[in-house]
């Protein structure tokens, strides 16, 4: 069965960077695009960007361009999402979400989420 | 890219039908048939309920249905049940090849 397992919660200071991982299993890793979505405490979902695990190409929403980097390691079927210059308003649960093959930007499987807390 | 607009809350009694709206622009909801809906219970990851405006993934109850007219998409839950109480988010592909979510709607079962 499809599984997306994310790394453990992190606590970071303002100005630091954080790298969250998402290990995929149960399907052909390079066939499905992967997205990252975040959710601040008590707030809604926010789309951050997409990576093509096959070729490595990425697209980020304008808000995060220059501060977010998405990468992948095909040898371990893992995608990574790094956020730099962290601020307190980056405190959120970060999810990886697999895009289904049908249609566009339909997220059929999600990771369990990784809480990133930014605090001095 | 601004978030799609959803009502903050919608309520109904068990057995009733409710509809959640999701309003965007011609650059997202109105421009593509790539609107999806997600259900999220507290402390849980979202779950795909509807994709491509009106398609249900395998395993999702047929009490959930979707539609679209112009720049507004809608999710209808018929035969409302206690377990349907959750937050619901719409999402759309955009003309910038990015994604955008709605503001979210809390469905309350009275």
PDB file of C-alpha atoms in Angstrom:
ATOM      1  CA  UNK A   1       0.000   0.000   0.000  1.00  0.00           C
ATOM      2  CA  UNK A   2       1.065   3.576  -0.612  1.00  0.00           C
ATOM      3  CA  UNK A   3       2.823   5.183   2.349  1.00  0.00           C
ATOM      4  CA  UNK A   4       4.375   8.591   2.813  1.00  0.00           C
ATOM      5  CA  UNK A   5       6.384   8.750   6.043  1.00  0.00           C
ATOM      6  CA  UNK A   6       7.695  12.130   7.151  1.00  0.00           C
ATOM      7  CA  UNK A   7      10.502  13.076   9.494  1.00  0.00           C
ATOM      8  CA  UNK A   8       9.971  13.972  13.138  1.00  0.00           C
ATOM      9  CA  UNK A   9       8.994  17.319  14.595  1.00  0.00           C
ATOM     10  CA  UNK A  10      11.607  20.097  14.732  1.00  0.00           C
ATOM     11  CA  UNK A  11      12.191  23.186  16.863  1.00  0.00           C
ATOM     12  CA  UNK A  12      14.257  25.927  15.251  1.00  0.00           C
ATOM     13  CA  UNK A  13      15.346  29.453  16.089  1.00  0.00           C
ATOM     14  CA  UNK A  14      14.435  32.413  13.871  1.00  0.00           C
ATOM     15  CA  UNK A  15      16.863  32.747  10.984  1.00  0.00           C
ATOM     16  CA  UNK A  16      17.742  29.055  10.927  1.00  0.00           C
ATOM     17  CA  UNK A  17      16.843  26.490   8.256  1.00  0.00           C
ATOM     18  CA  UNK A  18      14.858  23.274   8.455  1.00  0.00           C
ATOM     19  CA  UNK A  19      14.807  20.287   6.115  1.00  0.00           C
ATOM     20  CA  UNK A  20      11.798  17.954   6.200  1.00  0.00           C
ATOM     21  CA  UNK A  21      11.851  14.547   4.535  1.00  0.00           C
ATOM     22  CA  UNK A  22       9.094  12.408   3.062  1.00  0.00           C
ATOM     23  CA  UNK A  23       9.881   8.757   2.286  1.00  0.00           C
ATOM     24  CA  UNK A  24       7.575   7.087  -0.224  1.00  0.00           C
ATOM     25  CA  UNK A  25       6.814   3.400  -0.554  1.00  0.00           C
ATOM     26  CA  UNK A  26       4.278   1.118  -2.217  1.00  0.00           C
ATOM     27  CA  UNK A  27       4.464   2.648  -5.701  1.00  0.00           C
ATOM     28  CA  UNK A  28       6.923   3.693  -8.403  1.00  0.00           C
ATOM     29  CA  UNK A  29       8.477   6.828  -6.903  1.00  0.00           C
ATOM     30  CA  UNK A  30       9.402   8.550 -10.156  1.00  0.00           C
ATOM     31  CA  UNK A  31       5.936   8.224 -11.682  1.00  0.00           C
ATOM     32  CA  UNK A  32       4.042  10.592  -9.381  1.00  0.00           C
ATOM     33  CA  UNK A  33       4.624  14.284  -8.699  1.00  0.00           C
ATOM     34  CA  UNK A  34       4.909  15.301  -5.041  1.00  0.00           C
ATOM     35  CA  UNK A  35       3.592  18.498  -3.482  1.00  0.00           C
ATOM     36  CA  UNK A  36       4.223  20.254  -0.181  1.00  0.00           C
ATOM     37  CA  UNK A  37       1.419  21.878   1.780  1.00  0.00           C
ATOM     38  CA  UNK A  38       1.604  23.608   5.139  1.00  0.00           C
ATOM     39  CA  UNK A  39      -0.925  24.462   7.830  1.00  0.00           C
ATOM     40  CA  UNK A  40      -0.252  27.021  10.542  1.00  0.00           C
ATOM     41  CA  UNK A  41      -1.892  26.359  13.938  1.00  0.00           C
ATOM     42  CA  UNK A  42      -5.653  26.843  13.662  1.00  0.00           C
ATOM     43  CA  UNK A  43      -5.332  28.007  10.069  1.00  0.00           C
ATOM     44  CA  UNK A  44      -6.089  26.647   6.602  1.00  0.00           C
ATOM     45  CA  UNK A  45      -4.034  24.711   4.085  1.00  0.00           C
ATOM     46  CA  UNK A  46      -1.418  26.537   2.029  1.00  0.00           C
ATOM     47  CA  UNK A  47       0.131  25.130  -1.158  1.00  0.00           C
ATOM     48  CA  UNK A  48       3.896  25.589  -1.257  1.00  0.00           C
ATOM     49  CA  UNK A  49       5.223  23.853  -4.342  1.00  0.00           C
ATOM     50  CA  UNK A  50       5.674  20.735  -6.437  1.00  0.00           C
ATOM     51  CA  UNK A  51       8.586  18.508  -7.409  1.00  0.00           C
ATOM     52  CA  UNK A  52       8.803  15.966 -10.211  1.00  0.00           C
ATOM     53  CA  UNK A  53      10.685  13.058  -8.633  1.00  0.00           C
ATOM     54  CA  UNK A  54      11.542  11.768 -12.087  1.00  0.00           C
ATOM     55  CA  UNK A  55      13.477  14.740 -13.434  1.00  0.00           C
ATOM     56  CA  UNK A  56      13.779  16.872 -10.295  1.00  0.00           C
ATOM     57  CA  UNK A  57      12.062  19.952 -11.750  1.00  0.00           C
ATOM     58  CA  UNK A  58      10.245  22.181  -9.275  1.00  0.00           C
ATOM     59  CA  UNK A  59       7.663  24.957  -9.132  1.00  0.00           C
ATOM     60  CA  UNK A  60       7.147  27.083  -6.036  1.00  0.00           C
ATOM     61  CA  UNK A  61       4.420  29.537  -5.201  1.00  0.00           C
ATOM     62  CA  UNK A  62       5.726  33.097  -5.440  1.00  0.00           C
ATOM     63  CA  UNK A  63       5.499  33.622  -1.675  1.00  0.00           C
ATOM     64  CA  UNK A  64       8.193  30.988  -1.060  1.00  0.00           C
ATOM     65  CA  UNK A  65      10.474  31.532  -4.034  1.00  0.00           C
ATOM     66  CA  UNK A  66      14.026  32.068  -2.860  1.00  0.00           C
ATOM     67  CA  UNK A  67      13.353  30.627   0.593  1.00  0.00           C
ATOM     68  CA  UNK A  68      12.143  27.092  -0.175  1.00  0.00           C
ATOM     69  CA  UNK A  69      14.037  24.316  -1.938  1.00  0.00           C
ATOM     70  CA  UNK A  70      12.565  20.949  -2.874  1.00  0.00           C
ATOM     71  CA  UNK A  71      14.828  18.054  -3.814  1.00  0.00           C
ATOM     72  CA  UNK A  72      14.617  14.305  -4.196  1.00  0.00           C
ATOM     73  CA  UNK A  73      16.764  11.197  -3.817  1.00  0.00           C
ATOM     74  CA  UNK A  74      15.587   8.482  -6.168  1.00  0.00           C
ATOM     75  CA  UNK A  75      17.857   5.880  -4.544  1.00  0.00           C
ATOM     76  CA  UNK A  76      15.834   6.102  -1.311  1.00  0.00           C
ATOM     77  CA  UNK A  77      12.467   7.253  -2.764  1.00  0.00           C
ATOM     78  CA  UNK A  78      12.597  10.342  -0.583  1.00  0.00           C
ATOM     79  CA  UNK A  79      11.679  13.955  -1.260  1.00  0.00           C
ATOM     80  CA  UNK A  80      12.956  16.831   0.835  1.00  0.00           C
ATOM     81  CA  UNK A  81      11.678  20.327   1.498  1.00  0.00           C
ATOM     82  CA  UNK A  82      14.026  22.918   3.023  1.00  0.00           C
ATOM     83  CA  UNK A  83      12.913  26.309   4.306  1.00  0.00           C
ATOM     84  CA  UNK A  84      15.587  28.902   5.077  1.00  0.00           C
ATOM     85  CA  UNK A  85      15.538  32.175   7.043  1.00  0.00           C
ATOM     86  CA  UNK A  86      12.809  30.832   9.290  1.00  0.00           C
ATOM     87  CA  UNK A  87      10.406  33.263  10.942  1.00  0.00           C
ATOM     88  CA  UNK A  88       7.870  32.733  13.700  1.00  0.00           C
ATOM     89  CA  UNK A  89       5.056  32.673  11.144  1.00  0.00           C
ATOM     90  CA  UNK A  90       6.651  29.615   9.521  1.00  0.00           C
ATOM     91  CA  UNK A  91       5.489  27.634  12.542  1.00  0.00           C
ATOM     92  CA  UNK A  92       3.206  25.053  10.973  1.00  0.00           C
ATOM     93  CA  UNK A  93       2.566  21.415  10.167  1.00  0.00           C
ATOM     94  CA  UNK A  94       4.201  20.619   6.839  1.00  0.00           C
ATOM     95  CA  UNK A  95       2.689  17.852   4.689  1.00  0.00           C
ATOM     96  CA  UNK A  96       3.917  16.062   1.610  1.00  0.00           C
ATOM     97  CA  UNK A  97       1.108  14.980  -0.709  1.00  0.00           C
ATOM     98  CA  UNK A  98       1.253  12.754  -3.765  1.00  0.00           C
ATOM     99  CA  UNK A  99      -0.484  13.948  -6.911  1.00  0.00           C
ATOM    100  CA  UNK A 100      -2.810  11.391  -8.484  1.00  0.00           C
ATOM    101  CA  UNK A 101      -2.271  10.386 -12.102  1.00  0.00           C
ATOM    102  CA  UNK A 102      -5.792  11.486 -13.091  1.00  0.00           C
ATOM    103  CA  UNK A 103      -6.395  15.183 -13.605  1.00  0.00           C
ATOM    104  CA  UNK A 104      -4.110  17.822 -12.180  1.00  0.00           C
ATOM    105  CA  UNK A 105      -3.139  18.694  -8.611  1.00  0.00           C
ATOM    106  CA  UNK A 106      -5.358  16.071  -6.963  1.00  0.00           C
ATOM    107  CA  UNK A 107      -3.631  14.863  -3.807  1.00  0.00           C
ATOM    108  CA  UNK A 108      -4.575  11.234  -3.222  1.00  0.00           C
ATOM    109  CA  UNK A 109      -2.110  10.313  -0.480  1.00  0.00           C
ATOM    110  CA  UNK A 110      -0.681  12.461   2.292  1.00  0.00           C
ATOM    111  CA  UNK A 111       2.140  12.122   4.782  1.00  0.00           C
ATOM    112  CA  UNK A 112       1.358  12.267   8.484  1.00  0.00           C
ATOM    113  CA  UNK A 113       2.682  15.812   8.760  1.00  0.00           C
ATOM    114  CA  UNK A 114       5.773  17.307  10.409  1.00  0.00           C
ATOM    115  CA  UNK A 115       5.382  20.066  12.988  1.00  0.00           C
ATOM    116  CA  UNK A 116       8.025  22.757  12.664  1.00  0.00           C
ATOM    117  CA  UNK A 117       8.116  25.235  15.534  1.00  0.00           C
ATOM    118  CA  UNK A 118      10.090  28.454  15.146  1.00  0.00           C
ATOM    119  CA  UNK A 119      10.807  30.071  18.484  1.00  0.00           C
ATOM    120  CA  UNK A 120      13.622  31.966  20.139  1.00  0.00           C
TER     121      UNK A 120
ATOM    122  CA  UNK B   1      -2.309  33.989  -5.599  1.00  0.00           C
ATOM    123  CA  UNK B   2      -5.186  34.642  -3.215  1.00  0.00           C
ATOM    124  CA  UNK B   3      -6.933  31.806  -1.424  1.00  0.00           C
ATOM    125  CA  UNK B   4     -10.245  30.640  -2.831  1.00  0.00           C
ATOM    126  CA  UNK B   5     -13.235  31.905  -0.845  1.00  0.00           C
ATOM    127  CA  UNK B   6     -15.304  29.491   1.239  1.00  0.00           C
ATOM    128  CA  UNK B   7     -17.900  30.145   3.958  1.00  0.00           C
ATOM    129  CA  UNK B   8     -16.444  29.847   7.450  1.00  0.00           C
ATOM    130  CA  UNK B   9     -19.068  27.342   8.546  1.00  0.00           C
ATOM    131  CA  UNK B  10     -22.079  25.413   7.292  1.00  0.00           C
ATOM    132  CA  UNK B  11     -24.409  23.426   9.513  1.00  0.00           C
ATOM    133  CA  UNK B  12     -27.165  20.888   9.099  1.00  0.00           C
ATOM    134  CA  UNK B  13     -29.096  18.226  10.958  1.00  0.00           C
ATOM    135  CA  UNK B  14     -28.490  14.500  10.475  1.00  0.00           C
ATOM    136  CA  UNK B  15     -30.077  13.303   7.250  1.00  0.00           C
ATOM    137  CA  UNK B  16     -30.172  16.736   5.656  1.00  0.00           C
ATOM    138  CA  UNK B  17     -28.144  17.929   2.672  1.00  0.00           C
ATOM    139  CA  UNK B  18     -25.678  20.797   2.801  1.00  0.00           C
ATOM    140  CA  UNK B  19     -23.620  22.595   0.178  1.00  0.00           C
ATOM    141  CA  UNK B  20     -20.213  24.226   0.589  1.00  0.00           C
ATOM    142  CA  UNK B  21     -19.205  26.813  -1.999  1.00  0.00           C
ATOM    143  CA  UNK B  22     -15.728  27.685  -3.270  1.00  0.00           C
ATOM    144  CA  UNK B  23     -15.282  30.879  -5.281  1.00  0.00           C
ATOM    145  CA  UNK B  24     -12.219  31.704  -7.310  1.00  0.00           C
ATOM    146  CA  UNK B  25     -11.442  33.426 -10.579  1.00  0.00           C
ATOM    147  CA  UNK B  26     -11.133  32.622 -14.260  1.00  0.00           C
ATOM    148  CA  UNK B  27      -7.434  31.925 -13.591  1.00  0.00           C
ATOM    149  CA  UNK B  28      -8.172  29.005 -11.312  1.00  0.00           C
ATOM    150  CA  UNK B  29     -11.613  27.515 -10.580  1.00  0.00           C
ATOM    151  CA  UNK B  30     -13.258  28.999 -13.666  1.00  0.00           C
ATOM    152  CA  UNK B  31     -10.449  28.186 -16.047  1.00  0.00           C
ATOM    153  CA  UNK B  32      -9.955  24.466 -15.440  1.00  0.00           C
ATOM    154  CA  UNK B  33     -11.881  21.385 -14.398  1.00  0.00           C
ATOM    155  CA  UNK B  34      -9.213  20.684 -11.810  1.00  0.00           C
ATOM    156  CA  UNK B  35     -11.033  21.411  -8.564  1.00  0.00           C
ATOM    157  CA  UNK B  36     -10.702  18.974  -5.707  1.00  0.00           C
ATOM    158  CA  UNK B  37     -12.173  18.773  -2.208  1.00  0.00           C
ATOM    159  CA  UNK B  38     -10.556  17.544   1.015  1.00  0.00           C
ATOM    160  CA  UNK B  39     -11.961  16.518   4.378  1.00  0.00           C
ATOM    161  CA  UNK B  40      -9.834  17.098   7.469  1.00  0.00           C
ATOM    162  CA  UNK B  41     -10.626  15.891  10.961  1.00  0.00           C
ATOM    163  CA  UNK B  42      -8.804  17.531  13.901  1.00  0.00           C
ATOM    164  CA  UNK B  43      -5.193  16.469  14.160  1.00  0.00           C
ATOM    165  CA  UNK B  44      -5.369  14.410  10.971  1.00  0.00           C
ATOM    166  CA  UNK B  45      -4.038  14.787   7.438  1.00  0.00           C
ATOM    167  CA  UNK B  46      -6.528  15.858   4.766  1.00  0.00           C
ATOM    168  CA  UNK B  47      -8.372  13.204   2.761  1.00  0.00           C
ATOM    169  CA  UNK B  48      -9.302  13.523  -0.913  1.00  0.00           C
ATOM    170  CA  UNK B  49     -13.092  13.421  -1.326  1.00  0.00           C
ATOM    171  CA  UNK B  50     -13.706  14.797  -4.845  1.00  0.00           C
ATOM    172  CA  UNK B  51     -11.321  15.396  -7.764  1.00  0.00           C
ATOM    173  CA  UNK B  52     -11.654  17.006 -11.170  1.00  0.00           C
ATOM    174  CA  UNK B  53     -14.793  18.864 -10.018  1.00  0.00           C
ATOM    175  CA  UNK B  54     -17.125  15.886  -9.684  1.00  0.00           C
ATOM    176  CA  UNK B  55     -15.247  12.564  -9.502  1.00  0.00           C
ATOM    177  CA  UNK B  56     -15.163  10.451  -6.355  1.00  0.00           C
ATOM    178  CA  UNK B  57     -12.098   8.365  -5.469  1.00  0.00           C
ATOM    179  CA  UNK B  58     -12.663   4.722  -4.740  1.00  0.00           C
ATOM    180  CA  UNK B  59     -13.928   4.237  -1.199  1.00  0.00           C
ATOM    181  CA  UNK B  60     -15.524   7.669  -0.783  1.00  0.00           C
ATOM    182  CA  UNK B  61     -19.230   7.587  -0.010  1.00  0.00           C
ATOM    183  CA  UNK B  62     -21.604   8.527  -2.829  1.00  0.00           C
ATOM    184  CA  UNK B  63     -23.194  10.961  -0.366  1.00  0.00           C
ATOM    185  CA  UNK B  64     -20.437  13.345  -1.454  1.00  0.00           C
ATOM    186  CA  UNK B  65     -20.787  15.071  -4.816  1.00  0.00           C
ATOM    187  CA  UNK B  66     -19.206  18.034  -6.583  1.00  0.00           C
ATOM    188  CA  UNK B  67     -20.131  20.500  -9.286  1.00  0.00           C
ATOM    189  CA  UNK B  68     -18.997  23.779 -10.808  1.00  0.00           C
ATOM    190  CA  UNK B  69     -20.594  26.806 -12.416  1.00  0.00           C
ATOM    191  CA  UNK B  70     -18.389  29.598 -13.705  1.00  0.00           C
ATOM    192  CA  UNK B  71     -15.866  30.602 -11.041  1.00  0.00           C
ATOM    193  CA  UNK B  72     -17.663  28.784  -8.208  1.00  0.00           C
ATOM    194  CA  UNK B  73     -17.350  25.115  -7.309  1.00  0.00           C
ATOM    195  CA  UNK B  74     -19.595  23.345  -4.830  1.00  0.00           C
ATOM    196  CA  UNK B  75     -19.434  20.295  -2.581  1.00  0.00           C
ATOM    197  CA  UNK B  76     -22.721  18.729  -1.550  1.00  0.00           C
ATOM    198  CA  UNK B  77     -23.054  16.269   1.302  1.00  0.00           C
ATOM    199  CA  UNK B  78     -26.367  14.449   1.319  1.00  0.00           C
ATOM    200  CA  UNK B  79     -27.761  12.367   4.163  1.00  0.00           C
ATOM    201  CA  UNK B  80     -25.540  14.237   6.619  1.00  0.00           C
ATOM    202  CA  UNK B  81     -23.994  12.022   9.318  1.00  0.00           C
ATOM    203  CA  UNK B  82     -22.191  12.812  12.561  1.00  0.00           C
ATOM    204  CA  UNK B  83     -18.916  11.543  11.104  1.00  0.00           C
ATOM    205  CA  UNK B  84     -19.104  14.195   8.374  1.00  0.00           C
ATOM    206  CA  UNK B  85     -18.374  16.911  10.940  1.00  0.00           C
ATOM    207  CA  UNK B  86     -14.942  18.168   9.888  1.00  0.00           C
ATOM    208  CA  UNK B  87     -13.160  20.948   8.024  1.00  0.00           C
ATOM    209  CA  UNK B  88     -13.470  20.942   4.243  1.00  0.00           C
ATOM    210  CA  UNK B  89     -11.095  22.593   1.792  1.00  0.00           C
ATOM    211  CA  UNK B  90     -11.378  23.105  -1.933  1.00  0.00           C
ATOM    212  CA  UNK B  91      -8.300  23.283  -4.126  1.00  0.00           C
ATOM    213  CA  UNK B  92      -7.642  24.274  -7.707  1.00  0.00           C
ATOM    214  CA  UNK B  93      -4.934  24.208 -10.323  1.00  0.00           C
ATOM    215  CA  UNK B  94      -4.058  27.729 -11.540  1.00  0.00           C
ATOM    216  CA  UNK B  95      -2.901  29.412 -14.733  1.00  0.00           C
ATOM    217  CA  UNK B  96       0.558  29.857 -13.144  1.00  0.00           C
ATOM    218  CA  UNK B  97       0.887  26.054 -12.850  1.00  0.00           C
ATOM    219  CA  UNK B  98       0.598  26.395  -9.100  1.00  0.00           C
ATOM    220  CA  UNK B  99      -2.024  25.198  -6.671  1.00  0.00           C
ATOM    221  CA  UNK B 100      -4.305  27.149  -4.391  1.00  0.00           C
ATOM    222  CA  UNK B 101      -6.536  26.088  -1.519  1.00  0.00           C
ATOM    223  CA  UNK B 102      -9.758  27.548  -0.237  1.00  0.00           C
ATOM    224  CA  UNK B 103     -10.077  29.297   3.111  1.00  0.00           C
ATOM    225  CA  UNK B 104     -11.762  26.237   4.601  1.00  0.00           C
ATOM    226  CA  UNK B 105     -15.272  25.500   5.876  1.00  0.00           C
ATOM    227  CA  UNK B 106     -16.223  23.920   9.170  1.00  0.00           C
ATOM    228  CA  UNK B 107     -19.172  21.576   8.668  1.00  0.00           C
ATOM    229  CA  UNK B 108     -21.235  21.265  11.829  1.00  0.00           C
ATOM    230  CA  UNK B 109     -23.731  18.452  12.359  1.00  0.00           C
ATOM    231  CA  UNK B 110     -26.412  19.725  14.707  1.00  0.00           C
TER     232      UNK B 110
END
